[in-house]
């Protein structure tokens, strides 16, 4: 492809997860299974929370929103990924690539800030339990959710808009299995300041989470009984695991120096936050939530 701006680019070629033909079918079955579990798990989470009046609390509203984000994020990436496992030529049109990038960014950024909002919810629940219903009112919870989607939509619009302005000076082969921001930027000869902007959307929520858990740990250590400390910490354990999985893989991909690691390592990291994390979150939170397990038992017994 000759050097030029985006008007000369009509399609991209996705390199895919691997070039080994013998792995295409096993990977297709693996990621199809992961996607089915993701859809069933997250839809089930949303439906159960919606059906149970006992779960109509700020914590579960935020969890339901997280499930919706995970479901949409996986759906933005996985179907095209599955098609590419069996396609002879993994091409994606320029508009389709930009559309996939936009929705991926919307839900990836939304997950960052939703996890931060959930950390704030846990901070209020543990540090100010008597004022929890006042501070985390339905109005505040709704405002947090709207704020998360507003920030993510604005950020995704800005990032995607910038992609229409960059100049491509390399081959139109994206060394990835989807239209990832970094992979597209590697094809350009324009400024890559977007790395810095993307990093902000990882660092700011991370600092919010660390600050919230700093206050949480301080409050937990002030509890006299061991049982009380364990009970308080156990209410946060699911969220901590989800944060480590998502931000750990995201930071490895977006915050490491461009010279560090290979693109194949980046693909493995991407698999975690685009496929594994959306599948794991419902399982992580379900295993730690007794109320939901009891409600599931009631639903099964009533059938």
Short mmCIF file of C-alpha atoms in Angstrom, two decimals:
data_model
loop_
_atom_site.label_atom_id
_atom_site.label_comp_id
_atom_site.label_asym_id
_atom_site.label_seq_id
_atom_site.Cartn_x
_atom_site.Cartn_y
_atom_site.Cartn_z
CA UNK A 1 0.00 0.00 0.00
CA UNK A 2 1.39 3.39 -0.91
CA UNK A 3 1.94 5.93 1.81
CA UNK A 4 -0.93 8.30 2.26
CA UNK A 5 -3.81 9.25 4.45
CA UNK A 6 -6.79 7.13 5.42
CA UNK A 7 -8.64 7.88 2.18
CA UNK A 8 -6.34 5.41 0.37
CA UNK A 9 -7.18 2.61 2.81
CA UNK A 10 -10.28 0.58 1.99
CA UNK A 11 -9.61 -2.46 4.16
CA UNK A 12 -7.21 -3.97 6.66
CA UNK A 13 -5.89 -7.51 6.95
CA UNK A 14 -6.07 -8.97 10.46
CA UNK A 15 -3.07 -11.19 11.23
CA UNK A 16 -5.16 -13.14 13.73
CA UNK A 17 -4.21 -14.81 16.97
CA UNK A 18 -1.87 -17.32 15.32
CA UNK A 19 -0.74 -18.30 11.83
CA UNK A 20 -0.55 -22.03 12.63
CA UNK A 21 -3.32 -23.69 10.62
CA UNK A 22 -3.53 -26.76 12.86
CA UNK A 23 -4.55 -24.52 15.79
CA UNK A 24 -7.40 -22.72 14.01
CA UNK A 25 -10.13 -25.30 14.71
CA UNK A 26 -9.18 -25.93 18.38
CA UNK A 27 -9.02 -22.17 18.97
CA UNK A 28 -12.38 -21.72 17.24
CA UNK A 29 -14.00 -24.26 19.57
CA UNK A 30 -12.23 -22.80 22.62
CA UNK A 31 -13.28 -19.20 22.01
CA UNK A 32 -16.77 -20.23 20.93
CA UNK A 33 -17.13 -21.99 24.28
CA UNK A 34 -15.76 -18.95 26.12
CA UNK A 35 -18.22 -16.68 24.30
CA UNK A 36 -21.21 -18.91 25.08
CA UNK A 37 -20.26 -18.98 28.77
CA UNK A 38 -19.79 -15.20 28.69
CA UNK A 39 -23.22 -14.56 27.17
CA UNK A 40 -25.04 -17.01 29.45
CA UNK A 41 -23.19 -15.86 32.58
CA UNK A 42 -23.63 -12.14 32.07
CA UNK A 43 -27.20 -12.34 30.80
CA UNK A 44 -28.01 -14.61 33.73
CA UNK A 45 -26.49 -12.10 36.14
CA UNK A 46 -28.53 -9.24 34.68
CA UNK A 47 -31.78 -11.24 34.71
CA UNK A 48 -31.31 -12.54 38.26
CA UNK A 49 -30.58 -9.09 39.64
CA UNK A 50 -33.56 -7.68 37.77
CA UNK A 51 -35.95 -10.39 39.04
CA UNK A 52 -34.91 -10.31 42.70
CA UNK A 53 -36.20 -7.40 44.75
CA UNK A 54 -33.65 -8.29 47.45
CA UNK A 55 -30.85 -7.50 45.01
CA UNK A 56 -32.13 -4.04 44.07
CA UNK A 57 -29.30 -2.30 45.91
CA UNK A 58 -26.53 0.03 44.65
CA UNK A 59 -23.92 -2.74 44.76
CA UNK A 60 -25.99 -5.02 42.54
CA UNK A 61 -27.03 -2.22 40.19
CA UNK A 62 -23.34 -1.54 39.59
CA UNK A 63 -22.69 -5.27 39.20
CA UNK A 64 -25.53 -5.54 36.68
CA UNK A 65 -24.01 -2.66 34.71
CA UNK A 66 -20.62 -4.39 34.79
CA UNK A 67 -22.23 -7.55 33.38
CA UNK A 68 -23.80 -5.52 30.58
CA UNK A 69 -20.42 -3.94 29.78
CA UNK A 70 -18.67 -7.33 29.75
CA UNK A 71 -21.35 -8.80 27.48
CA UNK A 72 -21.12 -5.93 25.00
CA UNK A 73 -17.32 -5.79 25.04
CA UNK A 74 -17.04 -9.50 24.26
CA UNK A 75 -19.69 -9.21 21.54
CA UNK A 76 -17.79 -6.34 19.89
CA UNK A 77 -14.72 -8.55 19.44
CA UNK A 78 -15.50 -12.27 19.52
CA UNK A 79 -17.90 -12.85 16.56
CA UNK A 80 -15.42 -11.39 14.04
CA UNK A 81 -12.62 -13.29 15.76
CA UNK A 82 -14.52 -16.59 15.34
CA UNK A 83 -15.18 -15.90 11.65
CA UNK A 84 -11.50 -15.24 11.06
CA UNK A 85 -10.58 -18.69 12.40
CA UNK A 86 -12.34 -20.30 9.41
CA UNK A 87 -11.94 -17.56 6.78
CA UNK A 88 -9.29 -17.93 4.08
CA UNK A 89 -8.47 -14.23 4.15
CA UNK A 90 -8.96 -12.25 7.34
CA UNK A 91 -9.96 -8.87 5.95
CA UNK A 92 -12.00 -6.13 7.57
CA UNK A 93 -13.22 -3.01 5.80
CA UNK A 94 -12.06 0.40 7.00
CA UNK A 95 -15.54 1.48 8.27
CA UNK A 96 -16.05 -1.90 9.97
CA UNK A 97 -12.63 -1.62 11.63
CA UNK A 98 -13.37 1.87 12.95
CA UNK A 99 -16.78 0.72 14.19
CA UNK A 100 -15.25 -2.22 16.04
CA UNK A 101 -12.59 0.06 17.51
CA UNK A 102 -15.24 2.55 18.68
CA UNK A 103 -17.41 0.01 20.50
CA UNK A 104 -14.39 -1.75 21.96
CA UNK A 105 -13.17 1.55 23.39
CA UNK A 106 -16.62 2.48 24.71
CA UNK A 107 -16.92 -0.68 26.77
CA UNK A 108 -13.23 -1.01 27.71
CA UNK A 109 -13.14 2.52 29.13
CA UNK A 110 -16.55 1.97 30.74
CA UNK A 111 -15.22 -1.12 32.53
CA UNK A 112 -12.28 0.87 33.90
CA UNK A 113 -14.53 3.48 35.47
CA UNK A 114 -17.25 1.02 36.51
CA UNK A 115 -14.69 -0.94 38.54
CA UNK A 116 -13.63 2.37 40.11
CA UNK A 117 -17.28 3.15 40.96
CA UNK A 118 -17.64 -0.30 42.54
CA UNK A 119 -14.51 0.34 44.62
CA UNK A 120 -16.08 3.57 45.89
CA UNK A 121 -19.25 1.62 46.74
CA UNK A 122 -17.21 -0.87 48.81
CA UNK A 123 -15.39 2.03 50.49
CA UNK A 124 -18.69 3.58 51.61
CA UNK A 125 -20.09 0.20 52.72
CA UNK A 126 -17.10 -0.59 54.95
CA UNK A 127 -15.95 2.84 56.11
CA UNK A 128 -19.40 4.43 56.59
CA UNK A 129 -21.85 1.53 56.98
CA UNK A 130 -24.44 3.55 58.93
CA UNK A 131 -24.57 6.18 56.20
CA UNK A 132 -24.40 3.76 53.28
CA UNK A 133 -28.04 4.09 52.23
CA UNK A 134 -27.77 7.87 52.42
CA UNK A 135 -24.47 8.27 50.55
CA UNK A 136 -25.13 5.52 47.99
CA UNK A 137 -28.72 6.47 47.27
CA UNK A 138 -30.41 5.35 44.07
CA UNK A 139 -29.90 8.85 42.67
CA UNK A 140 -26.15 8.73 43.38
CA UNK A 141 -25.88 5.21 41.96
CA UNK A 142 -27.72 6.27 38.81
CA UNK A 143 -25.45 9.31 38.48
CA UNK A 144 -22.34 7.11 38.78
CA UNK A 145 -23.58 4.78 36.04
CA UNK A 146 -24.52 7.67 33.73
CA UNK A 147 -21.14 9.27 34.43
CA UNK A 148 -19.32 6.06 33.51
CA UNK A 149 -21.09 5.75 30.15
CA UNK A 150 -20.70 9.46 29.42
CA UNK A 151 -16.93 9.38 29.99
CA UNK A 152 -16.50 6.19 27.96
CA UNK A 153 -18.59 7.49 25.05
CA UNK A 154 -16.73 10.80 24.92
CA UNK A 155 -13.32 9.10 25.13
CA UNK A 156 -14.20 6.53 22.46
CA UNK A 157 -15.51 9.27 20.17
CA UNK A 158 -12.31 11.31 20.59
CA UNK A 159 -10.02 8.31 20.01
CA UNK A 160 -11.94 7.09 16.97
CA UNK A 161 -12.13 10.60 15.57
CA UNK A 162 -8.35 10.82 15.83
CA UNK A 163 -8.03 7.61 13.83
CA UNK A 164 -9.71 9.31 10.86
CA UNK A 165 -6.99 11.97 10.91
CA UNK A 166 -3.86 9.81 11.07
CA UNK A 167 -1.60 9.02 8.12
CA UNK A 168 -0.71 5.43 7.24
CA UNK A 169 2.76 4.80 5.88
CA UNK A 170 3.03 1.02 6.32
CA UNK A 171 1.29 -2.06 4.98
CA UNK A 172 -2.39 -2.41 5.90
CA UNK A 173 -1.76 -5.58 7.95
CA UNK A 174 -2.93 -5.25 11.56
CA UNK A 175 -0.85 -7.60 13.68
CA UNK A 176 -3.77 -8.49 15.93
CA UNK A 177 -7.05 -10.41 15.94
CA UNK A 178 -9.17 -7.24 16.14
CA UNK A 179 -8.87 -3.52 15.43
CA UNK A 180 -7.00 -2.52 18.55
CA UNK A 181 -5.91 1.08 19.00
CA UNK A 182 -2.22 0.33 19.49
CA UNK A 183 -2.08 -2.06 16.52
CA UNK A 184 -3.61 0.55 14.22
CA UNK A 185 -1.26 3.26 15.50
CA UNK A 186 1.71 1.04 14.65
CA UNK A 187 0.71 1.37 10.99
CA UNK A 188 0.73 5.16 11.11
CA UNK A 189 3.46 7.72 10.71
CA UNK A 190 1.49 10.31 12.67
CA UNK A 191 1.86 11.31 16.30
CA UNK A 192 1.04 8.53 18.76
CA UNK A 193 0.02 10.82 21.61
CA UNK A 194 -3.05 8.61 21.96
CA UNK A 195 -0.84 6.24 24.00
CA UNK A 196 -0.71 8.91 26.69
CA UNK A 197 -4.46 9.56 26.55
CA UNK A 198 -5.26 5.84 26.78
CA UNK A 199 -2.89 5.54 29.73
CA UNK A 200 -4.85 8.22 31.57
CA UNK A 201 -8.00 6.08 31.40
CA UNK A 202 -6.11 3.27 33.08
CA UNK A 203 -4.21 5.35 35.64
CA UNK A 204 -7.11 7.54 36.88
CA UNK A 205 -9.49 4.63 37.71
CA UNK A 206 -6.55 2.68 39.17
CA UNK A 207 -5.68 5.54 41.52
CA UNK A 208 -9.34 5.79 42.55
CA UNK A 209 -9.39 2.08 43.33
CA UNK A 210 -6.08 2.15 45.24
CA UNK A 211 -7.23 5.17 47.26
CA UNK A 212 -10.56 3.51 48.09
CA UNK A 213 -8.87 0.31 49.20
CA UNK A 214 -6.33 2.27 51.22
CA UNK A 215 -9.18 3.65 53.33
CA UNK A 216 -10.87 0.23 53.36
CA UNK A 217 -7.76 -1.53 54.71
CA UNK A 218 -7.32 1.19 57.31
CA UNK A 219 -10.88 0.62 58.52
CA UNK A 220 -10.54 -3.17 58.46
CA UNK A 221 -7.40 -3.09 60.63
CA UNK A 222 -9.33 -1.08 63.22
CA UNK A 223 -11.85 -3.92 63.65
CA UNK A 224 -11.06 -5.80 66.86
CA UNK A 225 -12.31 -9.30 66.04
CA UNK A 226 -10.60 -11.55 63.52
CA UNK A 227 -13.98 -12.75 62.29
CA UNK A 228 -15.10 -9.18 61.70
CA UNK A 229 -11.96 -8.35 59.73
CA UNK A 230 -12.34 -11.49 57.62
CA UNK A 231 -16.00 -10.75 56.93
CA UNK A 232 -15.22 -7.16 55.91
CA UNK A 233 -12.37 -8.21 53.64
CA UNK A 234 -14.38 -11.04 52.06
CA UNK A 235 -16.94 -8.52 50.80
CA UNK A 236 -14.18 -6.98 48.66
CA UNK A 237 -12.36 -10.11 47.52
CA UNK A 238 -14.43 -10.61 44.34
CA UNK A 239 -13.89 -7.03 43.26
CA UNK A 240 -10.15 -7.22 43.98
CA UNK A 241 -9.80 -10.32 41.77
CA UNK A 242 -11.75 -8.64 38.95
CA UNK A 243 -9.60 -5.50 39.21
CA UNK A 244 -6.33 -7.46 39.13
CA UNK A 245 -7.38 -9.48 36.07
CA UNK A 246 -8.65 -6.53 34.05
CA UNK A 247 -6.19 -3.79 34.97
CA UNK A 248 -3.25 -6.19 35.05
CA UNK A 249 -3.77 -7.33 31.47
CA UNK A 250 -4.72 -3.85 30.29
CA UNK A 251 -1.67 -2.22 31.88
CA UNK A 252 0.61 -4.84 30.32
CA UNK A 253 -0.77 -3.96 26.90
CA UNK A 254 -1.10 -0.18 27.11
CA UNK A 255 1.38 1.05 29.74
CA UNK A 256 4.50 -0.94 28.88
CA UNK A 257 7.13 0.75 26.66
CA UNK A 258 6.62 0.08 22.96
CA UNK A 259 10.05 -1.57 22.81
CA UNK A 260 9.24 -3.99 25.63
CA UNK A 261 7.78 -7.39 24.78
CA UNK A 262 6.46 -8.71 21.48
CA UNK A 263 3.12 -8.26 19.75
CA UNK A 264 2.34 -11.94 20.40
CA UNK A 265 2.60 -11.23 24.13
CA UNK A 266 0.25 -8.31 23.58
CA UNK A 267 -2.26 -10.61 21.88
CA UNK A 268 -2.22 -12.96 24.87
CA UNK A 269 -2.74 -10.00 27.18
CA UNK A 270 -5.63 -8.80 25.00
CA UNK A 271 -7.29 -12.21 25.23
CA UNK A 272 -7.55 -11.71 28.97
CA UNK A 273 -9.41 -8.39 28.94
CA UNK A 274 -11.50 -9.07 25.81
CA UNK A 275 -12.44 -12.73 26.39
CA UNK A 276 -11.35 -14.18 29.72
CA UNK A 277 -12.33 -11.32 32.05
CA UNK A 278 -15.89 -10.96 30.64
CA UNK A 279 -16.32 -14.71 31.12
CA UNK A 280 -14.79 -14.81 34.61
CA UNK A 281 -16.54 -11.83 36.22
CA UNK A 282 -19.98 -13.51 36.60
CA UNK A 283 -18.28 -16.64 37.98
CA UNK A 284 -16.14 -14.64 40.42
CA UNK A 285 -19.03 -12.59 41.80
CA UNK A 286 -21.46 -15.54 41.82
CA UNK A 287 -19.13 -17.70 43.91
CA UNK A 288 -18.81 -14.92 46.51
CA UNK A 289 -22.47 -13.89 46.72
CA UNK A 290 -24.59 -16.07 48.99
CA UNK A 291 -27.81 -14.18 48.36
CA UNK A 292 -27.66 -14.83 44.65
CA UNK A 293 -27.00 -18.53 45.17
CA UNK A 294 -30.03 -18.77 47.43
CA UNK A 295 -32.14 -16.96 44.86
CA UNK A 296 -30.95 -19.31 42.10
CA UNK A 297 -31.97 -22.27 44.26
CA UNK A 298 -35.45 -20.80 44.69
CA UNK A 299 -35.77 -20.29 40.93
CA UNK A 300 -34.67 -23.87 40.19
CA UNK A 301 -37.00 -25.35 42.82
CA UNK A 302 -39.95 -23.40 41.46
CA UNK A 303 -39.48 -24.81 37.94
#
